[in-house]
Amino acid sequence: MLFNCPLSTNKAAQIINALNLKPTYKVVDLGCGNGEFLSRIQKNSNADCLGIDIDSSSIALAELKVPQHDLARKLRFLIADIRETQLKENSFELAVCIGSTHAFGDGEAAYPNALKQMNELVKPKGLILIGEGYWKRSPEQEYLDFLGNPAGIYNSHEQNIQQAESLGLIPMYVATSNQDEWDHFEWSFRMKAEQQVIAEPDNQTAQKKLKRIRKWNQYYRKFGRTTMGFGFYLYLKLE
Ligand SMILES: C[S@@+](CC[C@H](N)C(=O)[O-])C[C@H]1O[C@@H](n2cnc3c(N)ncnc32)[C@H](O)[C@@H]1O
């Protein structure tokens, strides 16, 4: 799986083209995972890109994407907890956070906290690209009970946009994940877990993980497929 969110390479290219970045720009990706999205931004724009993630194994994969000839180190990655990282305010032309708003706060506070903190990081006329879940329709109680707390999704698509507007951000462009992207995302998790158990039948940890993922997949098919949405929201900070 290239991205740790429901996103195809075509949709990623479409979103990155909409950013219209220049080589002089500074970009930060907060919760960048394996750095795939950020490395595509860097290739597209030659901007100065910094990716941050708390997970050292994700950053190790991200580092493999830094081109050997990148002597200027225009693509850099850092292992760090966003909650404890001080970045310079008003210093980036673009801040990105895709599927990682939980790094900014718990439960319902995650998305608005992410918006507020990213707003501080970008310069006036800078951009915020945030990938966040939304409910396509009201979720069944049985599904909410299964997801537990935090459920991870709290708003409708419209509410996600309105929350940003209430902070003075201007929505510039929005894309959403389609059914193919969702199915690919969810089934890739399952296939990986199934394959691991086939390869290592005595691995108890893999067995447990597969049990969890099969259950998740079953609820995805029954509820999530028609209920969960994921949006890529591009906002402008006016001043
Ligand atoms: C669902 S993944 C998304 C990764 C990537 N943005 C993508 O779309 O492929 C969420 C990422 O947030 C990172 N993360 C969670 N809490 C964090 C924190 N407090 N500081 C930094 N990264 C964090 C996780 O390690 C994980 O890589």
Coordinates of C-alpha atoms and ligand atoms in Angstrom, one line a residue:
M1 CA 0.0 0.0 0.0
L2 CA 1.6 3.3 -1.1
F3 CA -0.4 5.7 1.1
N4 CA -1.8 5.0 4.5
C5 CA -5.2 6.5 3.5
P6 CA -7.7 5.8 0.8
L7 CA -5.8 7.5 -2.0
S8 CA -4.9 6.4 -5.5
T9 CA -1.8 7.7 -7.4
N10 CA -4.0 9.5 -9.9
K11 CA -5.9 11.3 -7.1
A12 CA -2.6 12.1 -5.4
A13 CA -1.3 13.7 -8.6
Q14 CA -4.6 15.6 -9.1
I15 CA -4.3 17.1 -5.5
I16 CA -0.6 17.9 -5.9
N17 CA -1.2 19.7 -9.2
A18 CA -3.8 21.8 -7.5
L19 CA -1.2 23.0 -5.0
N20 CA 0.8 24.8 -7.7
L21 CA 4.0 24.9 -5.6
K22 CA 7.2 26.7 -6.5
P23 CA 10.8 25.4 -5.9
T24 CA 11.4 28.3 -3.4
Y25 CA 8.5 27.1 -1.2
K26 CA 8.8 25.4 2.2
V27 CA 6.5 22.5 2.9
V28 CA 6.0 20.5 6.1
D29 CA 4.1 17.1 6.3
L30 CA 2.9 16.4 9.9
G31 CA 2.4 12.7 10.4
C32 CA 4.0 11.9 7.0
G33 CA 4.1 8.1 7.5
N34 CA 6.3 6.5 4.9
G35 CA 6.8 9.9 3.1
E36 CA 5.2 8.8 -0.1
F37 CA 2.9 11.8 -0.5
L38 CA 5.6 14.3 0.5
S39 CA 8.2 12.7 -1.8
R40 CA 5.7 13.2 -4.7
I41 CA 5.2 16.8 -3.7
Q42 CA 8.9 17.3 -3.7
K43 CA 9.3 15.6 -7.2
N44 CA 6.5 17.7 -8.6
S45 CA 7.7 21.1 -7.3
N46 CA 11.3 20.8 -6.1
A47 CA 10.2 22.6 -3.0
D48 CA 12.0 22.3 0.3
C49 CA 10.1 19.5 2.1
L50 CA 10.2 18.3 5.7
G51 CA 8.3 15.2 6.9
I52 CA 7.7 14.5 10.6
D53 CA 6.4 11.2 12.1
I54 CA 6.6 9.6 15.5
D55 CA 7.1 6.2 14.1
S56 CA 10.8 5.3 13.4
S57 CA 10.0 2.4 11.1
S58 CA 7.9 4.7 8.8
I59 CA 10.6 7.3 8.8
A60 CA 13.1 4.6 7.9
L61 CA 11.0 3.8 4.8
A62 CA 10.6 7.5 4.1
E63 CA 14.4 8.0 4.1
L64 CA 14.7 5.4 1.3
K65 CA 12.8 7.9 -0.9
V66 CA 15.4 10.6 -0.5
P67 CA 17.3 10.7 -3.9
Q68 CA 21.0 10.0 -3.6
H69 CA 21.7 13.1 -5.6
D70 CA 19.7 15.3 -3.2
L71 CA 22.8 17.0 -2.0
A72 CA 20.8 20.1 -1.0
R73 CA 18.6 17.8 1.2
K74 CA 15.4 19.2 -0.2
L75 CA 13.5 16.2 1.1
R76 CA 14.1 15.6 4.8
F77 CA 12.5 13.4 7.4
L78 CA 12.4 13.7 11.2
I79 CA 11.3 11.2 13.9
A80 CA 9.4 13.3 16.4
D81 CA 6.2 13.6 18.3
I82 CA 4.2 16.5 16.8
R83 CA 2.8 17.4 20.2
E84 CA 6.3 18.1 21.4
T85 CA 7.9 19.6 18.3
Q86 CA 8.3 23.4 18.1
L87 CA 8.3 24.5 14.5
K88 CA 8.8 28.2 13.5
E89 CA 5.4 30.0 13.1
N90 CA 4.6 31.7 9.7
S91 CA 7.5 29.8 8.0
F92 CA 5.9 27.4 5.5
E93 CA 4.0 28.0 2.3
L94 CA 2.2 24.6 2.7
A95 CA 1.4 22.5 5.8
V96 CA 0.1 18.9 5.1
C97 CA -1.5 16.5 7.4
I98 CA -3.2 13.5 5.9
G99 CA -4.9 11.0 8.1
S100 CA -2.9 12.2 11.1
T101 CA -5.0 14.8 12.8
H102 CA -5.0 12.6 15.9
A103 CA -1.4 13.7 16.4
F104 CA -2.8 17.1 17.4
G105 CA -5.4 16.1 19.9
D106 CA -7.8 13.5 21.1
G107 CA -11.2 12.7 19.7
E108 CA -13.3 15.6 18.4
A109 CA -10.5 18.1 19.3
A110 CA -8.1 16.5 16.8
Y111 CA -9.3 18.2 13.5
P112 CA -9.9 21.7 14.9
N113 CA -6.6 21.6 16.8
A114 CA -4.8 20.5 13.6
L115 CA -6.4 23.4 11.7
K116 CA -5.4 25.9 14.3
Q117 CA -1.8 24.7 14.7
M118 CA -1.3 24.4 10.9
N119 CA -2.7 27.9 10.5
E120 CA 0.1 29.2 12.8
L121 CA 2.8 27.4 10.9
V122 CA 1.9 28.7 7.4
K123 CA 2.7 32.2 6.1
P124 CA 0.0 34.6 5.1
K125 CA -1.4 33.4 1.7
G126 CA 0.0 29.9 2.7
L127 CA -1.9 26.7 2.2
I128 CA -3.1 23.9 4.5
L129 CA -3.9 20.5 3.1
I130 CA -5.6 18.2 5.5
G131 CA -6.9 14.7 4.9
E132 CA -9.8 13.9 7.3
G133 CA -12.6 11.4 7.6
Y134 CA -16.2 12.3 7.5
W135 CA -19.6 10.5 7.8
K136 CA -21.4 10.1 4.6
R137 CA -24.6 9.5 6.6
S138 CA -25.4 9.0 10.3
P139 CA -23.5 5.9 11.4
E140 CA -25.5 3.0 13.0
Q141 CA -25.1 2.6 16.8
E142 CA -23.8 -1.0 16.2
Y143 CA -21.0 0.5 14.1
L144 CA -20.2 3.2 16.7
D145 CA -20.2 0.5 19.4
F146 CA -17.7 -1.5 17.4
L147 CA -15.4 1.5 16.7
G148 CA -15.4 2.4 20.4
N149 CA -13.8 5.6 21.7
P150 CA -12.3 7.5 19.9
A151 CA -14.4 6.7 16.8
G152 CA -12.0 8.8 14.7
I153 CA -14.8 10.5 12.7
Y154 CA -17.1 13.2 14.1
N155 CA -18.2 15.4 11.3
S156 CA -20.0 15.3 8.0
H157 CA -18.1 16.5 4.9
E158 CA -19.9 19.9 5.1
Q159 CA -19.1 20.2 8.8
N160 CA -15.4 19.6 8.1
I161 CA -15.4 22.5 5.7
Q162 CA -17.5 24.8 8.0
Q163 CA -15.1 24.2 10.9
A164 CA -12.2 25.5 8.8
E165 CA -14.3 28.5 7.6
S166 CA -15.2 29.3 11.2
L167 CA -11.5 29.7 11.8
G168 CA -11.2 32.2 8.9
L169 CA -9.7 29.7 6.5
I170 CA -10.8 29.8 2.8
P171 CA -11.6 26.5 1.2
M172 CA -9.8 26.5 -2.2
Y173 CA -10.1 22.9 -3.4
V174 CA -11.5 19.6 -2.1
A175 CA -11.3 16.0 -3.3
T176 CA -12.8 12.9 -1.8
S177 CA -11.9 9.2 -1.8
N178 CA -14.0 7.1 -4.1
Q179 CA -15.3 3.5 -3.5
D180 CA -12.3 2.0 -5.4
E181 CA -9.8 3.9 -3.2
W182 CA -11.6 2.8 0.0
D183 CA -11.8 -0.8 -1.1
H184 CA -8.2 -0.9 -2.1
F185 CA -7.2 0.7 1.2
E186 CA -9.2 -1.7 3.4
W187 CA -8.5 -4.9 1.5
S188 CA -4.8 -4.2 1.2
F189 CA -4.6 -4.3 5.0
R190 CA -6.5 -7.6 5.0
M191 CA -4.4 -9.2 2.2
K192 CA -1.2 -8.2 4.0
A193 CA -2.3 -9.8 7.3
E194 CA -3.6 -12.9 5.5
Q195 CA -0.3 -13.3 3.6
Q196 CA 1.7 -12.9 6.8
V197 CA -0.1 -15.7 8.5
I198 CA 0.2 -18.0 5.5
A199 CA 4.0 -17.3 5.5
E200 CA 4.4 -17.6 9.3
P201 CA 1.6 -20.0 10.5
D202 CA 3.2 -20.2 14.0
N203 CA 3.5 -16.5 14.5
Q204 CA 1.0 -15.8 17.4
T205 CA 1.2 -12.0 17.0
A206 CA 0.4 -12.3 13.3
Q207 CA -2.5 -14.6 14.1
K208 CA -4.0 -12.1 16.6
K209 CA -3.5 -9.2 14.2
L210 CA -5.3 -11.1 11.4
K211 CA -8.2 -11.9 13.8
R212 CA -8.6 -8.1 14.5
I213 CA -8.3 -7.2 10.8
R214 CA -10.9 -9.8 9.7
K215 CA -13.3 -8.3 12.2
W216 CA -12.5 -4.8 11.1
N217 CA -13.0 -5.9 7.5
Q218 CA -16.3 -7.5 8.3
Y219 CA -17.6 -4.2 9.9
Y220 CA -16.2 -2.2 6.9
R221 CA -18.3 -4.3 4.5
K222 CA -21.4 -4.2 6.7
F223 CA -21.2 -0.5 7.7
G224 CA -18.0 1.4 6.9
R225 CA -18.3 1.0 3.1
T226 CA -21.5 3.0 2.9
T227 CA -20.8 5.3 5.9
M228 CA -17.2 6.4 6.0
G229 CA -15.9 9.2 3.7
F230 CA -12.4 10.7 3.5
G231 CA -11.8 14.3 2.2
F232 CA -8.6 16.1 1.1
Y233 CA -9.3 19.7 2.1
L234 CA -7.1 22.5 0.8
Y235 CA -7.5 25.8 2.7
L236 CA -5.9 29.2 2.3
K237 CA -4.7 31.3 5.2
L238 CA -5.6 34.9 4.2
E239 CA -3.3 36.8 6.6
Ligands
LIG1 C1 -2.9 7.0 9.1 S1 -1.2 7.3 9.1 C2 -1.1 8.5 7.8 C3 0.3 8.6 7.2 C4 0.5 9.4 5.9 N1 0.1 10.8 6.1 C5 -0.2 8.8 4.8 O1 -1.3 9.3 4.4 O2 0.2 7.8 4.2 C6 -1.0 8.4 10.6 C7 0.4 8.7 10.9 O3 0.5 9.6 12.0 C8 1.6 9.3 12.8 N2 1.4 9.9 14.1 C9 0.5 9.6 15.0 N3 0.6 10.4 16.2 C10 1.7 11.2 15.9 C11 2.4 12.2 16.7 N4 2.0 12.5 17.9 N5 3.5 12.8 16.2 C12 3.9 12.5 14.9 N6 3.3 11.5 14.1 C13 2.2 10.9 14.6 C14 1.6 7.8 12.8 O4 2.9 7.3 13.2 C15 1.3 7.5 11.3 O5 2.4 7.4 10.5

